[in-house]
Backbone as ProteinMPNN parsed JSONL, in Angstrom:
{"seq_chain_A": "XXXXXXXXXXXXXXXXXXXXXXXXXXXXXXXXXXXXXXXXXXXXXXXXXXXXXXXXXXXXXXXXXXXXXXXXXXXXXXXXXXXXXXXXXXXXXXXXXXXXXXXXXXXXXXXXXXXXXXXXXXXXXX", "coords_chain_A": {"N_chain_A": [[98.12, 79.686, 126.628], [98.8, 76.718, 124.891], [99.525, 76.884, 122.351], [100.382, 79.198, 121.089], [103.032, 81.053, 120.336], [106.086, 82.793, 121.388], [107.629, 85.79, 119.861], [110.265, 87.326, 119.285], [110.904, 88.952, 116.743], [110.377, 91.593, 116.65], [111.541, 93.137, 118.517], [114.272, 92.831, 117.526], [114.307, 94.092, 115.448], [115.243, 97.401, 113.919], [113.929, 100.703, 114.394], [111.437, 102.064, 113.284], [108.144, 99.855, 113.91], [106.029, 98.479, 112.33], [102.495, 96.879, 111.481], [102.392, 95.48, 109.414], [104.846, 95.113, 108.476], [105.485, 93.159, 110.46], [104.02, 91.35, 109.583], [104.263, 90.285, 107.399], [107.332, 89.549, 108.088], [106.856, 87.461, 110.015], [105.795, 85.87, 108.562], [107.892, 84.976, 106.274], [109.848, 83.792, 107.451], [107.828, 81.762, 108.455], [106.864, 80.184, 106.339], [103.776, 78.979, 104.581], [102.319, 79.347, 106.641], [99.531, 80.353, 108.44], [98.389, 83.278, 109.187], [96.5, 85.079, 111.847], [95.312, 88.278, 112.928], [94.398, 89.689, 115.543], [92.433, 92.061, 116.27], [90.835, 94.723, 118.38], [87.111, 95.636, 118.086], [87.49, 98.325, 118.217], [89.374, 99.25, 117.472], [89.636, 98.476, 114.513], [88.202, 100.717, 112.95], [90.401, 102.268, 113.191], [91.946, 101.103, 111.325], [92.297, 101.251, 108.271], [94.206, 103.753, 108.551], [96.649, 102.579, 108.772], [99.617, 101.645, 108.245], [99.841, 100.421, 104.368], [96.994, 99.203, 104.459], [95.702, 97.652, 102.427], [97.581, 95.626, 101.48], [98.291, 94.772, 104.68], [95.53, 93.175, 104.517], [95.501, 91.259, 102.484], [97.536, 89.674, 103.494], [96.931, 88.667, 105.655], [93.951, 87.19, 107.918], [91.962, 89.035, 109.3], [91.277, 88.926, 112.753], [87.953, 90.615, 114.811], [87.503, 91.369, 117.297], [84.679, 91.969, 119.2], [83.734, 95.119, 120.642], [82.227, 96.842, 123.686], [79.764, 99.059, 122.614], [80.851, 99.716, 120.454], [80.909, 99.239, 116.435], [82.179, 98.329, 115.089], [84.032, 98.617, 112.453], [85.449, 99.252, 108.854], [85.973, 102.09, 107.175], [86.414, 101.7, 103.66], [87.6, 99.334, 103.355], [87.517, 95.938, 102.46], [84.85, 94.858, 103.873], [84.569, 91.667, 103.736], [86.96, 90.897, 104.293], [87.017, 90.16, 106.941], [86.673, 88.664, 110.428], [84.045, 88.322, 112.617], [84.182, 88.007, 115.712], [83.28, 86.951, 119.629], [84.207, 88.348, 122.535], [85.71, 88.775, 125.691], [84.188, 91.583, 126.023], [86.197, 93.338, 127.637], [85.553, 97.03, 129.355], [87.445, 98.7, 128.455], [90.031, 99.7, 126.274], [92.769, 98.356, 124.867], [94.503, 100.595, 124.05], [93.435, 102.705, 125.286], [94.538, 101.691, 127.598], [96.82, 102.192, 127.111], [97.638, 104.567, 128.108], [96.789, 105.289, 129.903], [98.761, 104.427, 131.711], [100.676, 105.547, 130.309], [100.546, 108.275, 131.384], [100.774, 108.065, 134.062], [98.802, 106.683, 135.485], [97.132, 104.257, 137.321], [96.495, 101.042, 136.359], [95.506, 98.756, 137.498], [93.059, 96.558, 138.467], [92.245, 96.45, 135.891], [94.008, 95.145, 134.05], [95.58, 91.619, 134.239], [97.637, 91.427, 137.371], [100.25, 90.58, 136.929], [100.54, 91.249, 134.473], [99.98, 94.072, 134.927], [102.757, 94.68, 136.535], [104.806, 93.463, 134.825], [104.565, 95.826, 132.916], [105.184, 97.887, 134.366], [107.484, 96.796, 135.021], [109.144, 96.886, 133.039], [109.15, 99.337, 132.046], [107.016, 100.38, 129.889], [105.088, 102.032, 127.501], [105.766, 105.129, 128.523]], "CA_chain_A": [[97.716, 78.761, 125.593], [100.445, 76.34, 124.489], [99.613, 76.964, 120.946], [100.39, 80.559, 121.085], [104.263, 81.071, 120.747], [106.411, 83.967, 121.215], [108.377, 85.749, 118.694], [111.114, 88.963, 119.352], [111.348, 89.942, 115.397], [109.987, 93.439, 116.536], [112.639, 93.895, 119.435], [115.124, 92.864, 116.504], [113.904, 95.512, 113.907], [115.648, 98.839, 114.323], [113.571, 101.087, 113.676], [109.554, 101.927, 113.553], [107.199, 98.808, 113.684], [104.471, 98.516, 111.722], [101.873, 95.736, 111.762], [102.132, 94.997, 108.258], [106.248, 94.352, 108.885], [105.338, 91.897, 111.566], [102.759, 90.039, 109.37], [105.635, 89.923, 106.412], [108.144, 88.762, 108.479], [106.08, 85.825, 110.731], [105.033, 84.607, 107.109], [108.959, 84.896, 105.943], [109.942, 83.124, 108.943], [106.924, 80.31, 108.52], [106.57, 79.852, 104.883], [102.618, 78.397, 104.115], [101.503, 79.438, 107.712], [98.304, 80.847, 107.892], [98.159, 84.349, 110.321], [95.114, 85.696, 112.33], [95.303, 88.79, 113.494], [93.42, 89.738, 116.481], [91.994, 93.304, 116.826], [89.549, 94.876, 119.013], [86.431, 96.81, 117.587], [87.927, 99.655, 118.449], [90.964, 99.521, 115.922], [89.26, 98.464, 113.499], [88.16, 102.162, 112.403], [91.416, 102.759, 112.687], [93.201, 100.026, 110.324], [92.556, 102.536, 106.933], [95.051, 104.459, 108.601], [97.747, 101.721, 109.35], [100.189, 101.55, 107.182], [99.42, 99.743, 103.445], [96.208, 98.171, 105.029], [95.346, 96.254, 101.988], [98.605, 94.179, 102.211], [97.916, 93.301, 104.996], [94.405, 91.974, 104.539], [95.942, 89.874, 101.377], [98.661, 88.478, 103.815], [96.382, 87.303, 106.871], [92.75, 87.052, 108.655], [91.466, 89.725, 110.805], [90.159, 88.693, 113.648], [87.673, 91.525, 115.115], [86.784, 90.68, 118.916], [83.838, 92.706, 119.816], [83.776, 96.043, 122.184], [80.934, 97.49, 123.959], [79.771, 100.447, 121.873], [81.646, 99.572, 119.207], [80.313, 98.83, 115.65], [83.882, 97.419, 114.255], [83.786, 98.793, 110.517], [86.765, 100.044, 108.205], [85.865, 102.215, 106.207], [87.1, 101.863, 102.431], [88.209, 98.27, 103.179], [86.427, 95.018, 101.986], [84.2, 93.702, 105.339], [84.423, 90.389, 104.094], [88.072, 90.343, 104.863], [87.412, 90.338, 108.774], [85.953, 87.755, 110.788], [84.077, 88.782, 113.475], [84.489, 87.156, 116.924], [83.122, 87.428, 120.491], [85.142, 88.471, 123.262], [85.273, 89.101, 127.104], [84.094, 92.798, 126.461], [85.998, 94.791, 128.816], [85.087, 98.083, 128.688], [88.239, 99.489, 128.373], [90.434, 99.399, 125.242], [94.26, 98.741, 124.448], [95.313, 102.075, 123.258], [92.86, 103.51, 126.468], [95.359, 101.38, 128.697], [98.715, 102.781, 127.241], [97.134, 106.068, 127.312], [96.776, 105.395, 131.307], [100.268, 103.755, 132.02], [101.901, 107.35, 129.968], [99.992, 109.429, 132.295], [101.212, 107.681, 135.409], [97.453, 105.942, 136.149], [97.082, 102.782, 137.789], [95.624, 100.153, 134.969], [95.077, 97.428, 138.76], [91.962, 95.696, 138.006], [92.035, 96.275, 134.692], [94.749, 94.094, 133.649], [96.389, 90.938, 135.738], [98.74, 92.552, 138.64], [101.122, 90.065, 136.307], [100.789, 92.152, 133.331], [100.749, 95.439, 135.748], [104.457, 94.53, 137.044], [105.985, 93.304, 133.722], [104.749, 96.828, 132.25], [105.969, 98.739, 135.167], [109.051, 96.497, 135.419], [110.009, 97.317, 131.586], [109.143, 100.544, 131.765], [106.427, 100.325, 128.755], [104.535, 102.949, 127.462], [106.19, 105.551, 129.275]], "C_chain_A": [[98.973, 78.136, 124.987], [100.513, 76.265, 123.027], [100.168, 77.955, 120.433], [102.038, 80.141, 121.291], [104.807, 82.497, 120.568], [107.348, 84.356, 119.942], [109.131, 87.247, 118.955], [111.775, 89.118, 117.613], [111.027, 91.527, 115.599], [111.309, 94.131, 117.477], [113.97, 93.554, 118.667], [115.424, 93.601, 115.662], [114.45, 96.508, 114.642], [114.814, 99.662, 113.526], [112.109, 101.236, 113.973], [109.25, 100.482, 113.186], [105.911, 98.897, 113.137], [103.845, 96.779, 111.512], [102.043, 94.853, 110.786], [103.794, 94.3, 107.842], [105.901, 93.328, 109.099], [104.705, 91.051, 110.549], [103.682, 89.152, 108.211], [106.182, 88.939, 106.894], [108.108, 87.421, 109.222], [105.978, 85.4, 109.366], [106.789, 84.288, 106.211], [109.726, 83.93, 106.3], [108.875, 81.616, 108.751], [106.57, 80.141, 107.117], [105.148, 78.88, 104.841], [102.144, 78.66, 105.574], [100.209, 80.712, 107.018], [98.113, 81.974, 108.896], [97.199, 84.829, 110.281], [95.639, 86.991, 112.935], [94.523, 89.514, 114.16], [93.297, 91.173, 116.794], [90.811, 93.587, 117.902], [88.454, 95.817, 117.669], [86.554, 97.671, 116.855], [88.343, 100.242, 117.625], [90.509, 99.309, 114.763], [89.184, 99.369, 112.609], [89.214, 102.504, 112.259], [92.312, 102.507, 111.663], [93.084, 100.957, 108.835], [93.985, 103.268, 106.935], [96.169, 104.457, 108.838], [98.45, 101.906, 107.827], [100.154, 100.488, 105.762], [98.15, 98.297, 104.075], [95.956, 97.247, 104.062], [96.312, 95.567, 101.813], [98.07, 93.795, 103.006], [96.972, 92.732, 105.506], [94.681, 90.777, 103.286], [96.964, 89.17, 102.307], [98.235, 87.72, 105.067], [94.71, 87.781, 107.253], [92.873, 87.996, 109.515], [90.422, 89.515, 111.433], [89.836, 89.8, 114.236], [86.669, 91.21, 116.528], [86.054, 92.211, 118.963], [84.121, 93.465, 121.112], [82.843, 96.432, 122.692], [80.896, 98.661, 123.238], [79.758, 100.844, 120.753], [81.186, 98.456, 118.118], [80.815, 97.683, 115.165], [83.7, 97.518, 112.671], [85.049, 99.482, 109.994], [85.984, 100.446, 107.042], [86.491, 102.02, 104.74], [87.276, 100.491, 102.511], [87.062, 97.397, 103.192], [86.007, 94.159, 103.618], [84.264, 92.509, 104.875], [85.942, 89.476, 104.156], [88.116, 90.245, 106.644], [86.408, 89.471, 109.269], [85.873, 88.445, 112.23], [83.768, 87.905, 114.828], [84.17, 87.564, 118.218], [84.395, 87.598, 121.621], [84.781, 89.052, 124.91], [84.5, 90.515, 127.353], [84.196, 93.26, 127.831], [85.908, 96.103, 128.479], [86.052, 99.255, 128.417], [89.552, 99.034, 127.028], [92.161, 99.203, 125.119], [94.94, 99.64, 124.717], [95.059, 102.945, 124.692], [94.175, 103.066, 127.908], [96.928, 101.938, 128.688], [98.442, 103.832, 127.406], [97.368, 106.356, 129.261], [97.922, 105.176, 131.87], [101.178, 105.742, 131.388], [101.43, 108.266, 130.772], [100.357, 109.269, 134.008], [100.109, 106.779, 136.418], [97.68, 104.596, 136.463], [96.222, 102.106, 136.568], [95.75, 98.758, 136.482], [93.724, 97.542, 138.52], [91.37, 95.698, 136.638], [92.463, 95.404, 133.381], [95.165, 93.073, 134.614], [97.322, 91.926, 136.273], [99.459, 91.546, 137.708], [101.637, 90.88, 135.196], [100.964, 93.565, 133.667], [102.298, 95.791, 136.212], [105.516, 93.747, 135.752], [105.639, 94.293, 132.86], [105.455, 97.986, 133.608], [107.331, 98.435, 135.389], [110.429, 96.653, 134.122], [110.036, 98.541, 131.25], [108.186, 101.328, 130.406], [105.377, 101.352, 128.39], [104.788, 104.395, 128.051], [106.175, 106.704, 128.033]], "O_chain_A": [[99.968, 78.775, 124.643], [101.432, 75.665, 122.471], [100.55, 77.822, 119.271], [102.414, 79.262, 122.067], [104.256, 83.315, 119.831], [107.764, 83.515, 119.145], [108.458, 88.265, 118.79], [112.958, 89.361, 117.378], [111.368, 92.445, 114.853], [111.884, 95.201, 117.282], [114.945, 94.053, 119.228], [116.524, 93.814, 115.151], [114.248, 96.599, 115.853], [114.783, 99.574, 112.298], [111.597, 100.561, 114.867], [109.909, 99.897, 112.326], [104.903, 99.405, 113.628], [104.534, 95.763, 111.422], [101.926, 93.643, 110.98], [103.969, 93.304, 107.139], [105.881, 92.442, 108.244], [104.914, 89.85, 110.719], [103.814, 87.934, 108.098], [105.958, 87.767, 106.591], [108.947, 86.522, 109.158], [106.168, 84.19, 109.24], [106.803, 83.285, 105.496], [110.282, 83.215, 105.466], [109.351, 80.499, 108.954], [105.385, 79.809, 107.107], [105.472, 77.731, 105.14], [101.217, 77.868, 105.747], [100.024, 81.41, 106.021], [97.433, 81.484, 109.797], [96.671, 85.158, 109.219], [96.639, 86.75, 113.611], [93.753, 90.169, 113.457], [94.092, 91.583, 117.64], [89.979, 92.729, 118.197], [88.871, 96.427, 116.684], [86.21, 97.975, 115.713], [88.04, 101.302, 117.076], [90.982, 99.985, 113.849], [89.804, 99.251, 111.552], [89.414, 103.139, 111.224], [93.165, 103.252, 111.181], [94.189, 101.306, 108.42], [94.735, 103.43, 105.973], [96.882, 105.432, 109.075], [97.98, 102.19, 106.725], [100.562, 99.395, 106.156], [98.291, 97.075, 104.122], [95.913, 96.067, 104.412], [95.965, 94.406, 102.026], [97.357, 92.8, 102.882], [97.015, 92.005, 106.498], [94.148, 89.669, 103.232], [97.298, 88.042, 101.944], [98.722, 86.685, 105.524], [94.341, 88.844, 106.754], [93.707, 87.967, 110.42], [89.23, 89.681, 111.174], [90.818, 90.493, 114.501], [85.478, 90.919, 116.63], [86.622, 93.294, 118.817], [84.515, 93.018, 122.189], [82.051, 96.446, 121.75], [81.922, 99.338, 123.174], [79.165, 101.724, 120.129], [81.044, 97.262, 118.385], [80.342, 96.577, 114.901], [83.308, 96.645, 111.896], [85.647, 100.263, 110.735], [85.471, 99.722, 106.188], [87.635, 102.442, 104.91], [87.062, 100.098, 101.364], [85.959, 97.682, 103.658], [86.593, 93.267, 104.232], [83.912, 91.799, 105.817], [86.176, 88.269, 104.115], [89.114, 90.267, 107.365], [85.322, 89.428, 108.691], [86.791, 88.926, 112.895], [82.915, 87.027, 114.692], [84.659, 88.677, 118.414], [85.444, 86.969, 121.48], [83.745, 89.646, 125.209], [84.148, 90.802, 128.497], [83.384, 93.499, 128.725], [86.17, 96.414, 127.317], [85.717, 100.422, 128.212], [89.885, 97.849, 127.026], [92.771, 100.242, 125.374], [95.889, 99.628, 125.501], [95.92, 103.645, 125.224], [94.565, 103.793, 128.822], [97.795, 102.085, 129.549], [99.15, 104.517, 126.667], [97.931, 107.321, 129.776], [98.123, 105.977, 132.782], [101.869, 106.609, 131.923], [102.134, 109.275, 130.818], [100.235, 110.109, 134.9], [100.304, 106.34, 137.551], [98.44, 103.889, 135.802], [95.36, 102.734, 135.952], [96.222, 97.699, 136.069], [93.234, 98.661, 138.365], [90.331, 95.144, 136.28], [91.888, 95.079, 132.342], [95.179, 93.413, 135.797], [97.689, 92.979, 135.752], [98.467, 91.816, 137.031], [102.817, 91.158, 134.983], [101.76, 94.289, 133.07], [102.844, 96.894, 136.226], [106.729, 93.561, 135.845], [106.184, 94.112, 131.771], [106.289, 98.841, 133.312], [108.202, 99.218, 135.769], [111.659, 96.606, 134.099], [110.749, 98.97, 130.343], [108.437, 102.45, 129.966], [104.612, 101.483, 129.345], [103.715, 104.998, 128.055], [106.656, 107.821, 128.222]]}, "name": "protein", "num_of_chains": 1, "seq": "XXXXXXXXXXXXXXXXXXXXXXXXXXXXXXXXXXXXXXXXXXXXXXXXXXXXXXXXXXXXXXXXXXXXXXXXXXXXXXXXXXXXXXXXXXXXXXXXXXXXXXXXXXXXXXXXXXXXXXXXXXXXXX"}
């Protein structure tokens, strides 16, 4: 998508990454931009447990692409900060794919063979 641009502030940061960094520093970096951030489902349940989640639902949009299975609810946090959005449901999740890559599993037909050989060729999740 040529709207979509890249950004290495995380391979800059020394140090742990947290989501709520990243959302800081893109908005530091773009002064009056407006950030979406794109979760699955999945994570959703998990965002309570991210670091200062309500920052950062005051500093951008969560987008919440639909999983099979999956309700997509945070507890404690206000649902009408998250917009919810359809998505290709595959039936396999993010976190499920780094989970396969640290174990030594093939993730071929689950991701492009493009994205298979620039995580095997960086060594990612390991």
């Amino acid at each position: 998508n040529p709207r979509f641009v890249p950004w290495d502030g995380e391979i800059r940061r020394e140090g742990a990454s947290y989501t709520v960094d990243t959302v800081e520093a893109l908005l530091a970096e773009n002064p009056g931009a407006a950030l979406t951030l794109i979760v699955g489902a999945d994570n959703l349940a998990l965002l309570p447990q991210w670091k200062d989640p309500a920052r950062l639902l005051a500093l951008c949009t969560v987008a919440v692409v639909g999983r099979p299975g999956e309700k997509g609810t945070a507890e404690g946090l206000d649902p009408a900060r998250f917009v919810h959005v359809e998505g290709s449901h595959l039936p396999i999740a993010s976190r499920a794919l780094r989970e396969r890559v640290r174990e030594g599993k093939s993730v071929r037909y689950l991701v492009p063979d493009a994205v298979a050989g620039y995580i095997d060729k960086r060594g990612l999740y390991r």
